[in-house]
Tab-separated table of C-alpha atoms and ligand atoms in Angstrom:
chain	number	residue	atom	x	y	z
X	1	MET	CA	-10.104	11.111	-27.003
X	2	THR	CA	-9.221	7.437	-27.044
X	3	VAL	CA	-6.205	6.216	-25.129
X	4	GLN	CA	-4.806	2.819	-26.039
X	5	PHE	CA	-2.694	0.631	-23.735
X	6	PRO	CA	-0.194	-1.934	-25.028
X	7	ALA	CA	-1.537	-5.454	-25.517
X	8	ASP	CA	0.653	-6.838	-22.712
X	9	PHE	CA	-0.330	-4.131	-20.197
X	10	ILE	CA	-1.714	-5.838	-17.072
X	11	PHE	CA	-5.005	-4.752	-15.536
X	12	GLY	CA	-5.639	-5.829	-11.964
X	13	ALA	CA	-7.375	-5.071	-8.697
X	14	ALA	CA	-5.917	-5.004	-5.188
X	15	THR	CA	-6.957	-5.811	-1.620
X	16	ALA	CA	-5.230	-6.520	1.702
X	17	SER	CA	-5.718	-9.340	4.201
X	18	TYR	CA	-6.902	-7.439	7.286
X	19	GLN	CA	-9.176	-5.223	5.226
X	20	ILE	CA	-11.223	-8.072	3.720
X	21	GLU	CA	-10.629	-11.476	5.325
X	22	GLY	CA	-12.362	-11.383	8.718
X	23	ALA	CA	-12.171	-14.784	10.488
X	24	VAL	CA	-9.583	-13.294	12.803
X	25	ALA	CA	-9.541	-16.171	15.278
X	26	GLU	CA	-9.990	-19.039	12.843
X	27	ASP	CA	-7.635	-21.872	11.944
X	28	GLY	CA	-4.958	-20.741	14.349
X	29	ARG	CA	-4.652	-17.053	13.441
X	30	THR	CA	-3.500	-14.886	16.352
X	31	PRO	CA	-3.873	-11.114	16.776
X	32	SER	CA	-1.968	-8.590	14.712
X	33	ILE	CA	-1.283	-4.999	15.683
X	34	TRP	CA	-4.399	-4.013	13.735
X	35	ASP	CA	-6.595	-6.297	15.862
X	36	THR	CA	-5.216	-4.662	18.979
X	37	TYR	CA	-5.417	-1.141	17.592
X	38	SER	CA	-8.939	-1.450	16.214
X	39	HIS	CA	-10.150	-2.925	19.513
X	40	THR	CA	-8.672	-0.012	21.449
X	41	PRO	CA	-11.476	2.503	22.095
X	42	GLY	CA	-11.160	5.765	20.210
X	43	LYS	CA	-8.720	4.583	17.549
X	44	VAL	CA	-11.004	3.610	14.644
X	45	GLN	CA	-14.078	5.586	13.630
X	46	GLN	CA	-17.276	4.225	15.148
X	47	GLY	CA	-15.220	1.646	17.034
X	48	GLN	CA	-15.134	-0.590	13.963
X	49	ASN	CA	-12.672	-3.448	13.401
X	50	GLY	CA	-11.746	-6.175	10.932
X	51	ASP	CA	-13.261	-9.107	12.879
X	52	VAL	CA	-15.667	-9.882	10.034
X	53	ALA	CA	-14.734	-7.335	7.354
X	54	CYS	CA	-15.934	-8.720	3.986
X	55	ASP	CA	-15.750	-12.297	5.300
X	56	HIS	CA	-13.532	-13.042	2.322
X	57	TYR	CA	-12.002	-15.930	4.292
X	58	HIS	CA	-15.252	-17.832	3.751
X	59	ARG	CA	-16.474	-16.138	0.571
X	60	TYR	CA	-13.289	-16.181	-1.498
X	61	GLY	CA	-14.929	-18.469	-4.078
X	62	GLU	CA	-17.642	-15.904	-4.769
X	63	ASP	CA	-15.036	-13.142	-4.879
X	64	ILE	CA	-12.882	-14.993	-7.403
X	65	ALA	CA	-15.985	-15.553	-9.549
X	66	LEU	CA	-16.456	-11.761	-9.554
X	67	MET	CA	-12.812	-11.248	-10.513
X	68	LYS	CA	-13.265	-13.657	-13.379
X	69	GLN	CA	-16.375	-11.831	-14.503
X	70	LEU	CA	-14.395	-8.592	-14.365
X	71	GLY	CA	-11.732	-10.174	-16.552
X	72	LEU	CA	-8.765	-9.370	-14.312
X	73	ASP	CA	-5.323	-10.307	-15.599
X	74	SER	CA	-3.932	-10.208	-12.083
X	75	TYR	CA	-5.131	-9.900	-8.480
X	76	ARG	CA	-2.989	-8.299	-5.802
X	77	LEU	CA	-3.667	-9.827	-2.401
X	78	SER	CA	-1.715	-9.815	0.843
X	79	LEU	CA	-0.882	-12.678	3.163
X	80	ALA	CA	-1.650	-12.426	6.866
X	81	TRP	CA	1.601	-13.095	8.723
X	82	PRO	CA	-0.366	-14.113	11.876
X	83	ARG	CA	-2.135	-16.841	9.913
X	84	ILE	CA	1.084	-18.308	8.516
X	85	LYS	CA	3.184	-17.948	11.672
X	86	PRO	CA	0.743	-17.235	14.509
X	87	ASP	CA	2.501	-15.216	17.211
X	88	ASP	CA	5.466	-15.524	14.840
X	89	GLY	CA	5.871	-19.058	16.177
X	90	PRO	CA	5.908	-22.320	14.239
X	91	VAL	CA	4.446	-22.512	10.739
X	92	ASN	CA	0.675	-23.027	10.764
X	93	ALA	CA	-0.405	-25.477	8.068
X	94	ALA	CA	-4.053	-24.377	8.296
X	95	GLY	CA	-3.077	-20.786	7.570
X	96	LEU	CA	-1.061	-21.779	4.534
X	97	ALA	CA	-3.911	-24.027	3.371
X	98	PHE	CA	-6.198	-21.011	3.015
X	99	TYR	CA	-3.744	-19.290	0.668
X	100	ASP	CA	-3.229	-22.561	-1.232
X	101	LYS	CA	-6.934	-22.709	-2.023
X	102	LEU	CA	-7.031	-19.031	-2.916
X	103	VAL	CA	-4.030	-19.206	-5.234
X	104	ASP	CA	-5.198	-22.426	-6.883
X	105	GLU	CA	-8.640	-21.006	-7.586
X	106	LEU	CA	-7.175	-17.785	-8.948
X	107	LEU	CA	-4.949	-19.719	-11.323
X	108	ALA	CA	-7.863	-21.910	-12.349
X	109	ALA	CA	-9.764	-18.700	-13.184
X	110	GLY	CA	-6.839	-17.497	-15.319
X	111	ILE	CA	-5.855	-14.758	-12.858
X	112	ASP	CA	-2.208	-14.232	-11.931
X	113	PRO	CA	-1.736	-13.686	-8.167
X	114	ALA	CA	0.564	-10.839	-7.080
X	115	VAL	CA	1.307	-11.387	-3.404
X	116	THR	CA	2.208	-8.739	-0.838
X	117	LEU	CA	3.941	-10.171	2.211
X	118	TYR	CA	3.362	-7.275	4.567
X	119	HIS	CA	0.279	-5.114	4.318
X	120	TRP	CA	0.501	-3.968	7.942
X	121	ASP	CA	-0.677	-6.955	10.021
X	122	LEU	CA	2.389	-7.458	12.215
X	123	PRO	CA	1.907	-10.238	14.802
X	124	GLN	CA	1.124	-8.491	18.093
X	125	THR	CA	3.698	-10.657	19.892
X	126	LEU	CA	6.414	-9.025	17.785
X	127	GLU	CA	5.117	-5.565	18.602
X	128	ASP	CA	5.297	-6.535	22.267
X	129	LYS	CA	9.010	-7.163	21.725
X	130	GLY	CA	9.529	-3.736	20.144
X	131	GLY	CA	7.881	-4.130	16.736
X	132	TRP	CA	9.591	-2.435	13.804
X	133	ARG	CA	11.625	-0.318	16.236
X	134	VAL	CA	13.891	-3.317	16.738
X	135	ARG	CA	16.215	-4.993	14.278
X	136	ASP	CA	15.035	-8.486	15.109
X	137	THR	CA	11.658	-7.807	13.462
X	138	ALA	CA	13.411	-7.411	10.093
X	139	GLU	CA	14.954	-10.882	10.566
X	140	ARG	CA	11.613	-12.381	11.606
X	141	PHE	CA	9.986	-10.831	8.527
X	142	ALA	CA	12.600	-12.403	6.263
X	143	GLU	CA	11.990	-15.810	7.864
X	144	TYR	CA	8.244	-15.554	7.434
X	145	SER	CA	8.740	-14.416	3.826
X	146	ALA	CA	10.892	-17.466	3.130
X	147	VAL	CA	8.179	-19.755	4.512
X	148	ALA	CA	5.542	-18.153	2.306
X	149	ALA	CA	7.767	-18.230	-0.776
X	150	GLU	CA	8.766	-21.860	-0.213
X	151	HIS	CA	5.148	-22.849	0.066
X	152	LEU	CA	3.529	-20.769	-2.678
X	153	GLY	CA	6.487	-20.000	-4.950
X	154	ASP	CA	5.743	-22.848	-7.344
X	155	ARG	CA	2.546	-20.978	-8.298
X	156	VAL	CA	3.078	-17.361	-7.233
X	157	LYS	CA	5.727	-15.539	-9.251
X	158	LYS	CA	5.044	-11.892	-8.365
X	159	TRP	CA	6.150	-10.977	-4.848
X	160	ILE	CA	5.862	-7.599	-3.130
X	161	THR	CA	7.795	-7.399	0.126
X	162	LEU	CA	6.214	-4.385	1.833
X	163	ASN	CA	3.204	-2.200	1.227
X	164	GLU	CA	3.827	1.483	1.932
X	165	PRO	CA	6.566	1.476	4.576
X	166	PHE	CA	5.831	5.199	4.997
X	167	CYS	CA	2.504	4.278	6.599
X	168	SER	CA	3.950	1.449	8.705
X	169	SER	CA	6.651	3.720	10.124
X	170	ILE	CA	5.483	7.338	10.081
X	171	LEU	CA	1.723	6.863	10.480
X	172	GLY	CA	2.163	3.910	12.864
X	173	TYR	CA	5.044	5.025	15.071
X	174	SER	CA	5.043	8.812	14.754
X	175	GLU	CA	1.572	10.107	14.013
X	176	GLY	CA	-0.147	7.314	15.904
X	177	VAL	CA	-3.040	7.212	13.432
X	178	HIS	CA	-2.273	3.657	12.326
X	179	ALA	CA	-1.352	0.590	14.382
X	180	PRO	CA	0.479	0.325	16.695
X	181	GLY	CA	-0.537	3.928	17.442
X	182	ALA	CA	2.797	5.136	18.822
X	183	GLN	CA	3.780	8.812	18.826
X	184	GLU	CA	7.537	8.769	18.819
X	185	GLY	CA	10.164	10.489	16.732
X	186	GLU	CA	13.120	8.192	17.058
X	187	GLY	CA	10.983	5.034	17.110
X	188	ALA	CA	9.454	5.935	13.747
X	189	LEU	CA	12.850	6.459	12.137
X	190	LYS	CA	14.099	3.168	13.507
X	191	ALA	CA	10.942	1.517	12.166
X	192	ALA	CA	11.569	3.021	8.721
X	193	HIS	CA	15.127	1.714	8.742
X	194	HIS	CA	14.209	-1.765	9.907
X	195	LEU	CA	11.479	-1.951	7.264
X	196	MET	CA	14.090	-1.141	4.610
X	197	LEU	CA	16.382	-3.784	6.057
X	198	GLY	CA	13.511	-6.302	6.197
X	199	HIS	CA	12.696	-5.572	2.556
X	200	GLY	CA	16.266	-6.351	1.543
X	201	LEU	CA	16.556	-9.502	3.640
X	202	ALA	CA	13.182	-10.805	2.434
X	203	THR	CA	14.102	-10.117	-1.194
X	204	GLN	CA	17.261	-12.222	-0.799
X	205	ARG	CA	15.319	-15.050	0.824
X	206	ILE	CA	12.546	-15.090	-1.809
X	207	ARG	CA	15.107	-15.195	-4.608
X	208	SER	CA	16.950	-18.060	-2.995
X	209	VAL	CA	13.822	-20.242	-2.843
X	210	VAL	CA	12.013	-19.048	-5.998
X	211	PRO	CA	14.704	-18.345	-8.606
X	212	ASP	CA	12.181	-17.236	-11.237
X	213	ALA	CA	10.324	-14.908	-8.861
X	214	GLN	CA	9.735	-11.292	-9.796
X	215	VAL	CA	10.332	-9.289	-6.632
X	216	GLY	CA	9.452	-5.695	-5.856
X	217	ILE	CA	8.314	-3.319	-3.134
X	218	THR	CA	5.289	-1.035	-3.076
X	219	LEU	CA	5.824	2.590	-2.056
X	220	ASN	CA	3.220	5.316	-1.729
X	221	LEU	CA	5.055	8.294	-3.092
X	222	ALA	CA	4.291	11.983	-2.783
X	223	SER	CA	3.960	14.105	-5.899
X	224	VAL	CA	5.193	17.277	-4.279
X	225	GLN	CA	4.059	20.629	-5.648
X	226	GLN	CA	5.806	23.663	-4.148
X	227	VAL	CA	3.011	26.072	-3.258
X	228	SER	CA	4.958	29.375	-3.372
X	229	ASP	CA	8.433	30.791	-3.881
X	230	SER	CA	8.843	31.670	-0.224
X	231	PRO	CA	11.898	30.076	1.412
X	232	ALA	CA	9.637	28.575	4.083
X	233	ASP	CA	7.433	26.833	1.502
X	234	ALA	CA	10.504	25.694	-0.412
X	235	GLU	CA	11.787	24.105	2.785
X	236	ALA	CA	8.352	22.542	3.445
X	237	ALA	CA	8.452	20.986	-0.025
X	238	ARG	CA	11.978	19.717	0.603
X	239	ARG	CA	10.906	18.078	3.839
X	240	ASN	CA	7.774	16.575	2.342
X	241	LEU	CA	9.890	15.004	-0.386
X	242	LEU	CA	12.370	13.777	2.184
X	243	ILE	CA	9.952	12.057	4.522
X	244	GLY	CA	7.399	11.015	1.907
X	245	ASN	CA	9.805	9.651	-0.683
X	246	LEU	CA	13.551	9.911	-0.255
X	247	ILE	CA	13.983	8.032	3.014
X	248	PHE	CA	12.479	5.046	1.149
X	249	THR	CA	13.454	5.533	-2.493
X	250	ASP	CA	17.076	6.402	-1.689
X	251	PRO	CA	17.844	3.148	0.181
X	252	VAL	CA	15.831	0.948	-2.207
X	253	LEU	CA	16.987	2.479	-5.495
X	254	ALA	CA	20.346	4.014	-4.609
X	255	GLY	CA	21.610	2.240	-1.467
X	256	LYS	CA	21.953	5.436	0.567
X	257	TYR	CA	20.098	7.810	2.834
X	258	PRO	CA	19.457	11.372	1.644
X	259	GLU	CA	22.201	13.752	2.734
X	260	HIS	CA	19.894	16.209	4.450
X	261	ALA	CA	18.123	13.528	6.508
X	262	ARG	CA	20.414	13.971	9.504
X	263	GLU	CA	19.986	17.735	9.346
X	264	VAL	CA	16.212	17.406	9.668
X	265	TRP	CA	16.525	14.951	12.537
X	266	ALA	CA	19.455	16.737	14.112
X	267	PRO	CA	18.459	16.114	17.752
X	268	ILE	CA	18.906	12.394	17.189
X	269	THR	CA	22.585	11.830	17.670
X	270	ASP	CA	22.753	8.075	17.984
X	271	PHE	CA	22.409	6.498	14.566
X	272	SER	CA	24.021	3.241	15.638
X	273	PHE	CA	20.843	1.378	14.659
X	274	ILE	CA	22.046	1.867	11.068
X	275	GLN	CA	24.730	-0.810	10.852
X	276	ASP	CA	27.433	-1.290	8.247
X	277	GLY	CA	26.030	-3.130	5.262
X	278	ASP	CA	22.364	-2.353	5.985
X	279	LEU	CA	22.013	0.005	3.047
X	280	GLU	CA	23.622	-2.526	0.713
X	281	THR	CA	21.104	-5.076	1.966
X	282	ALA	CA	18.169	-2.712	1.385
X	283	HIS	CA	19.503	-1.991	-2.109
X	284	GLN	CA	18.611	-5.269	-3.844
X	285	PRO	CA	18.177	-5.536	-7.581
X	286	LEU	CA	14.415	-5.371	-8.133
X	287	ASP	CA	12.254	-6.676	-10.960
X	288	PHE	CA	9.712	-3.936	-10.457
X	289	LEU	CA	8.724	-0.998	-8.303
X	290	GLY	CA	5.129	-0.854	-7.086
X	291	VAL	CA	3.758	2.687	-6.907
X	292	ASN	CA	0.593	3.666	-5.044
X	293	PHE	CA	-0.874	7.071	-5.765
X	294	TYR	CA	-4.059	8.802	-4.621
X	295	PHE	CA	-3.655	12.601	-4.314
X	296	PRO	CA	-1.229	15.486	-4.904
X	297	SER	CA	0.930	16.873	-2.078
X	298	ARG	CA	0.930	20.658	-1.637
X	299	PRO	CA	2.991	21.366	1.456
X	300	LYS	CA	2.647	24.799	3.010
X	301	ALA	CA	4.954	25.800	5.836
X	302	VAL	CA	3.330	26.200	9.235
X	303	ALA	CA	4.828	27.248	12.541
X	304	HIS	CA	6.272	24.268	14.353
X	305	ASP	CA	8.257	23.314	17.402
X	306	GLU	CA	11.902	22.574	17.088
X	307	PRO	CA	12.589	18.899	16.396
X	308	ASP	CA	12.571	16.745	19.479
X	309	PRO	CA	13.281	13.045	18.979
X	310	ALA	CA	11.076	12.176	21.913
X	311	LYS	CA	8.114	13.688	20.089
X	312	ARG	CA	6.382	12.917	16.844
X	313	VAL	CA	8.369	13.294	13.645
X	314	ALA	CA	5.463	14.900	11.859
X	315	SER	CA	5.233	17.812	14.246
X	316	ASP	CA	8.856	18.539	13.392
X	317	LEU	CA	8.137	18.792	9.732
X	318	GLY	CA	6.221	22.030	9.887
X	319	PHE	CA	3.942	21.752	6.904
X	320	GLU	CA	0.369	21.017	6.055
X	321	SER	CA	-1.241	20.285	2.710
X	322	VAL	CA	-3.091	23.096	0.918
X	323	ILE	CA	-6.705	22.567	-0.116
X	324	HIS	CA	-8.066	25.121	-2.599
X	325	ASP	CA	-11.344	26.921	-1.896
X	326	GLY	CA	-14.291	24.947	-3.198
X	327	GLU	CA	-12.234	22.182	-4.759
X	328	TYR	CA	-13.722	18.684	-5.073
X	329	LEU	CA	-12.568	16.380	-2.310
X	330	THR	CA	-13.011	12.623	-2.136
X	331	GLU	CA	-14.695	10.912	0.835
X	332	MET	CA	-11.194	10.701	2.350
X	333	GLY	CA	-10.899	14.487	2.075
X	334	TRP	CA	-8.249	14.149	-0.617
X	335	PRO	CA	-7.976	16.563	-3.565
X	336	VAL	CA	-7.872	15.131	-7.076
X	337	ASP	CA	-5.168	15.977	-9.611
X	338	ALA	CA	-4.315	13.306	-12.152
X	339	SER	CA	-1.483	15.316	-13.709
X	340	ALA	CA	0.349	15.021	-10.392
X	341	PHE	CA	0.438	11.266	-11.057
X	342	THR	CA	2.242	11.777	-14.374
X	343	ASP	CA	4.655	14.163	-12.617
X	344	LEU	CA	5.392	11.587	-9.928
X	345	LEU	CA	6.158	8.863	-12.456
X	346	THR	CA	8.500	11.093	-14.446
X	347	TRP	CA	10.103	12.347	-11.187
X	348	LEU	CA	11.310	8.822	-10.476
X	349	GLY	CA	13.267	8.626	-13.722
X	350	ASP	CA	14.512	12.207	-13.408
X	351	THR	CA	15.830	11.396	-9.938
X	352	TYR	CA	17.109	7.836	-10.268
X	353	GLY	CA	17.573	7.344	-14.026
X	354	ASP	CA	18.219	3.766	-15.073
X	355	ALA	CA	18.051	2.586	-11.466
X	356	VAL	CA	14.245	2.668	-11.694
X	357	PRO	CA	12.968	-0.810	-12.575
X	358	PRO	CA	9.743	-1.352	-14.528
X	359	ILE	CA	6.787	0.063	-12.617
X	360	TYR	CA	3.450	-1.410	-11.658
X	361	ILE	CA	0.786	0.891	-10.299
X	362	THR	CA	-0.130	-1.340	-7.369
X	363	GLU	CA	-2.916	0.934	-6.055
X	364	ASN	CA	-4.961	3.858	-7.290
X	365	GLY	CA	-8.610	4.616	-6.664
X	366	ILE	CA	-11.183	6.786	-4.949
X	367	ALA	CA	-13.703	6.677	-2.110
X	368	CYS	CA	-17.053	8.123	-3.248
X	369	PRO	CA	-20.470	8.439	-1.569
X	370	ASP	CA	-21.709	5.414	-3.588
X	371	VAL	CA	-25.453	5.574	-3.097
X	372	VAL	CA	-27.313	2.311	-3.683
X	373	GLY	CA	-30.229	3.141	-5.990
X	374	ALA	CA	-33.779	1.790	-5.778
X	375	ASP	CA	-32.788	-0.742	-8.440
X	376	GLY	CA	-29.950	-1.918	-6.211
X	377	ARG	CA	-27.318	-0.430	-8.533
X	378	VAL	CA	-24.489	1.912	-7.609
X	379	ASP	CA	-23.948	4.456	-10.354
X	380	ASP	CA	-20.447	5.580	-9.325
X	381	GLN	CA	-19.669	7.965	-12.153
X	382	ASP	CA	-17.157	9.875	-10.008
X	383	ARG	CA	-15.092	6.662	-9.656
X	384	ILE	CA	-15.191	6.080	-13.417
X	385	ARG	CA	-14.050	9.672	-13.967
X	386	TYR	CA	-11.236	9.348	-11.442
X	387	VAL	CA	-9.887	6.006	-12.661
X	388	SER	CA	-10.187	7.062	-16.275
X	389	ALA	CA	-8.254	10.305	-15.658
X	390	HIS	CA	-5.570	8.475	-13.678
X	391	LEU	CA	-5.176	5.756	-16.284
X	392	LYS	CA	-4.712	8.482	-18.856
X	393	ALA	CA	-2.114	10.101	-16.576
X	394	VAL	CA	-0.272	6.770	-16.469
X	395	LYS	CA	-0.360	6.563	-20.265
X	396	ASP	CA	0.942	10.153	-20.483
X	397	ALA	CA	3.920	9.061	-18.369
X	398	MET	CA	4.437	6.016	-20.591
X	399	ASP	CA	4.435	8.294	-23.618
X	400	LYS	CA	7.188	10.284	-21.900
X	401	GLY	CA	9.269	7.141	-21.610
X	402	VAL	CA	8.288	5.749	-18.184
X	403	ASP	CA	8.170	1.942	-18.255
X	404	VAL	CA	4.801	1.138	-16.623
X	405	ARG	CA	3.694	-2.462	-17.050
X	406	GLY	CA	0.363	-2.602	-15.271
X	407	TYR	CA	-2.321	-0.982	-13.107
X	408	TYR	CA	-4.200	-2.381	-10.095
X	409	VAL	CA	-7.301	-0.494	-9.064
X	410	TRP	CA	-7.864	-0.038	-5.335
X	411	SER	CA	-10.003	-1.839	-4.594
X	412	LEU	CA	-11.794	-4.931	-5.830
X	413	MET	CA	-14.461	-4.406	-3.173
X	414	ASP	CA	-15.425	-2.027	-0.387
X	415	ASN	CA	-13.526	-2.942	2.767
X	416	PHE	CA	-12.206	-1.950	6.194
X	417	GLU	CA	-10.460	1.345	5.500
X	418	TRP	CA	-8.114	1.250	8.523
X	419	ALA	CA	-8.707	4.067	11.034
X	420	ARG	CA	-11.611	5.308	8.923
X	421	GLY	CA	-13.564	2.099	9.392
X	422	TYR	CA	-16.155	1.029	6.834
X	423	GLN	CA	-17.436	4.455	5.831
X	424	PRO	CA	-15.106	5.200	2.878
X	425	ARG	CA	-15.906	2.852	0.002
X	426	PHE	CA	-13.162	2.228	-2.550
X	427	GLY	CA	-14.475	-0.873	-4.321
X	428	VAL	CA	-15.671	-1.497	-7.842
X	429	VAL	CA	-17.854	-4.040	-6.037
X	430	HIS	CA	-20.227	-2.762	-3.349
X	431	VAL	CA	-20.380	-4.693	-0.067
X	432	ASP	CA	-23.450	-4.525	2.173
X	433	TYR	CA	-21.919	-4.939	5.621
X	434	ASP	CA	-25.162	-6.233	7.151
X	435	THR	CA	-25.736	-9.023	4.657
X	436	LEU	CA	-22.229	-9.201	3.118
X	437	LYS	CA	-23.899	-9.202	-0.253
X	438	ARG	CA	-21.632	-8.142	-3.133
X	439	THR	CA	-23.006	-5.923	-5.909
X	440	PRO	CA	-20.867	-4.827	-8.841
X	441	LYS	CA	-20.993	-1.047	-9.318
X	442	ALA	CA	-21.182	0.818	-12.631
X	443	SER	CA	-17.387	1.167	-12.443
X	444	PHE	CA	-17.120	-2.640	-12.478
X	445	ASP	CA	-18.827	-2.806	-15.873
X	446	TRP	CA	-16.782	0.133	-17.114
X	447	TYR	CA	-13.486	-1.432	-15.939
X	448	ARG	CA	-14.412	-4.757	-17.549
X	449	GLY	CA	-14.727	-2.891	-20.850
X	450	VAL	CA	-11.339	-1.257	-20.334
X	451	ILE	CA	-9.715	-4.607	-19.604
X	452	GLN	CA	-11.260	-6.169	-22.700
X	453	SER	CA	-10.408	-3.337	-25.102
X	454	HIS	CA	-7.212	-2.018	-23.412
X	455	GLU	CA	-8.687	1.347	-24.232
X	456	ILE	CA	-10.194	4.275	-22.384
X	457	THR	CA	-12.113	7.224	-23.655
X	458	ALA	CA	-10.798	10.147	-21.642
X	459	GLY	CA	-12.487	13.526	-21.489
T	501	FCB	C1	-3.401	2.791	0.957
T	501	FCB	C2	-3.387	1.401	1.547
T	501	FCB	C3	-4.604	0.590	1.207
T	501	FCB	C4	-5.874	1.408	1.220
T	501	FCB	C5	-5.702	2.675	0.428
T	501	FCB	C6	-6.928	3.533	0.356
T	501	FCB	O1	-2.584	3.610	1.707
T	501	FCB	O2	-2.256	0.695	1.106
T	501	FCB	O3	-4.648	-0.507	2.085
T	501	FCB	O4	-6.277	1.633	2.512
T	501	FCB	O5	-4.642	3.416	0.931
């Protein structure tokens, strides 16, 4: 079956600064929370870190040539805050100069840059002052965003404030599996709130300096499937939806917090960190919503301790995700279900109606074993199958009336996969971490064909 995308549908690829750049101490860059976290023994698999990563900081020219060969309409990159304002101090011209060169070369190659301001590399100095737990970080983020927009806004028109605030708050401050590695209940909720506030403040600042900017936020949203009719599993599904989606979508799209949020976090009694006007600030008119999707969520209730704000939020939630016997799992251990992607996209409209702006899929992809053959090629048929099925799922949602304008595959190239280190490979370009040699995979050639024809043949 052939699936056709509209002529103006945008095909892109995405990366993030700390995952590819390397050059962590060059041209004035100072440490981010991910430098600290990855250099803390026991945090990242095999003790790996982003010191060198793909060395994109020095090899960006070669990488843009690959993007051009691929035929990308758009490239989603992120800026490193600690390059632009090292230690969140004065503006660093050398840091901005790197992004100038990158943006200019992208435009020269006919590729539209889509820039994420925060893909998790908070300056460590700000973490030392409380990080996202404190309100001031939202203000500092807005200031840094204004600097970036003032400098690049003549050429960059697509701006994404935050990438996946769920990960920055819940994984970083509650589960401790991402930087800064905290395991707190209350701290994570404060972080989530201050991220929402920072998103709103940054959006206002970008608009004031780049009037023709398109501004959005990228959320990783859960496509929640209730696993049984039992009241416990129904409650698990409700909580998964709450923490995975509603505490972010409600402020951004509806200017409120979900009513049952306080009930779930009942032991927290002091909500004074939520000040009058904050939700109005978080609720800015947006030009687009970025959606990242990888796997379905199947929450099953498990026994859990009563909520305690001094402990992790996640342990209070009392659910774990069901994996079916013998089902295919990606290298990340994630199940695959493309129809859950369609369900998620239609859920947004069902829940928020006209308040949902046009959508870009800002990330979707798969980590596969990716064996390099004797001929040096990587025949990643499982990636082609996955991306093809998920593109079809996006088109199914479009056919049901969801306004999706584009799709960015994660990722352009293999890179530092956070706490999992370099083992999971998500790229359509293979990276040899010993030589840093780039080799396009079979999926690269396949995706180039999709971009050219705007068509996929789905099984
Ligand atoms: C997302 C992140 C991205 C990448 C993919 C696999 O959560 O935004 O940086 O690590 O997962």
